[in-house]
């Protein structure tokens, strides 16, 4: 039973480490400034 708990803790720790590395290496950047919502006109309004 202790062996199973140790393996589970190791798996969760490894997943957390991978997630942290991916988050730190993320591209970031600025969000898009174009696009978004637009008002519908004409026959689209049913």
PDB file of C-alpha atoms in Angstrom:
ATOM      1  CA  UNK A   1       0.000   0.000   0.000  1.00  0.00           C
ATOM      2  CA  UNK A   2       2.808   2.413   0.846  1.00  0.00           C
ATOM      3  CA  UNK A   3       4.418   1.626  -2.491  1.00  0.00           C
ATOM      4  CA  UNK A   4       1.240   2.647  -4.339  1.00  0.00           C
ATOM      5  CA  UNK A   5       1.023   5.924  -2.409  1.00  0.00           C
ATOM      6  CA  UNK A   6       4.674   6.677  -3.169  1.00  0.00           C
ATOM      7  CA  UNK A   7       4.129   6.014  -6.882  1.00  0.00           C
ATOM      8  CA  UNK A   8       1.051   8.234  -6.912  1.00  0.00           C
ATOM      9  CA  UNK A   9       2.932  11.041  -5.159  1.00  0.00           C
ATOM     10  CA  UNK A  10       5.787  10.718  -7.638  1.00  0.00           C
ATOM     11  CA  UNK A  11       3.384  10.851 -10.594  1.00  0.00           C
ATOM     12  CA  UNK A  12       1.597  13.937  -9.229  1.00  0.00           C
ATOM     13  CA  UNK A  13       4.927  15.631  -8.509  1.00  0.00           C
ATOM     14  CA  UNK A  14       6.240  14.882 -11.992  1.00  0.00           C
ATOM     15  CA  UNK A  15       3.047  16.230 -13.568  1.00  0.00           C
ATOM     16  CA  UNK A  16       3.338  19.392 -11.485  1.00  0.00           C
ATOM     17  CA  UNK A  17       6.958  19.853 -12.509  1.00  0.00           C
ATOM     18  CA  UNK A  18       6.106  19.468 -16.196  1.00  0.00           C
ATOM     19  CA  UNK A  19       3.209  21.931 -15.848  1.00  0.00           C
ATOM     20  CA  UNK A  20       5.459  24.469 -14.108  1.00  0.00           C
ATOM     21  CA  UNK A  21       8.130  24.212 -16.806  1.00  0.00           C
ATOM     22  CA  UNK A  22       5.572  24.613 -19.580  1.00  0.00           C
ATOM     23  CA  UNK A  23       4.048  27.610 -17.819  1.00  0.00           C
ATOM     24  CA  UNK A  24       7.418  29.293 -17.332  1.00  0.00           C
ATOM     25  CA  UNK A  25       8.426  28.675 -20.949  1.00  0.00           C
ATOM     26  CA  UNK A  26       5.073  29.887 -22.283  1.00  0.00           C
ATOM     27  CA  UNK A  27       5.077  32.320 -25.161  1.00  0.00           C
ATOM     28  CA  UNK A  28       3.110  35.010 -23.342  1.00  0.00           C
ATOM     29  CA  UNK A  29       2.911  37.991 -25.664  1.00  0.00           C
ATOM     30  CA  UNK A  30       0.075  40.433 -26.038  1.00  0.00           C
ATOM     31  CA  UNK A  31      -3.544  39.440 -26.602  1.00  0.00           C
ATOM     32  CA  UNK A  32      -5.085  40.156 -29.993  1.00  0.00           C
ATOM     33  CA  UNK A  33      -6.420  43.686 -30.398  1.00  0.00           C
ATOM     34  CA  UNK A  34      -8.658  43.063 -33.421  1.00  0.00           C
ATOM     35  CA  UNK A  35     -11.813  41.079 -33.818  1.00  0.00           C
ATOM     36  CA  UNK A  36     -14.353  40.620 -31.058  1.00  0.00           C
ATOM     37  CA  UNK A  37     -18.104  41.063 -31.062  1.00  0.00           C
ATOM     38  CA  UNK A  38     -19.952  42.825 -33.832  1.00  0.00           C
ATOM     39  CA  UNK A  39     -23.576  43.819 -34.088  1.00  0.00           C
ATOM     40  CA  UNK A  40     -25.699  41.728 -36.452  1.00  0.00           C
ATOM     41  CA  UNK A  41     -27.867  43.440 -39.009  1.00  0.00           C
ATOM     42  CA  UNK A  42     -30.584  42.475 -41.456  1.00  0.00           C
ATOM     43  CA  UNK A  43     -31.815  38.911 -41.994  1.00  0.00           C
ATOM     44  CA  UNK A  44     -29.315  37.508 -39.436  1.00  0.00           C
ATOM     45  CA  UNK A  45     -31.617  38.725 -36.637  1.00  0.00           C
ATOM     46  CA  UNK A  46     -34.305  36.024 -36.427  1.00  0.00           C
TER      47      UNK A  46
END
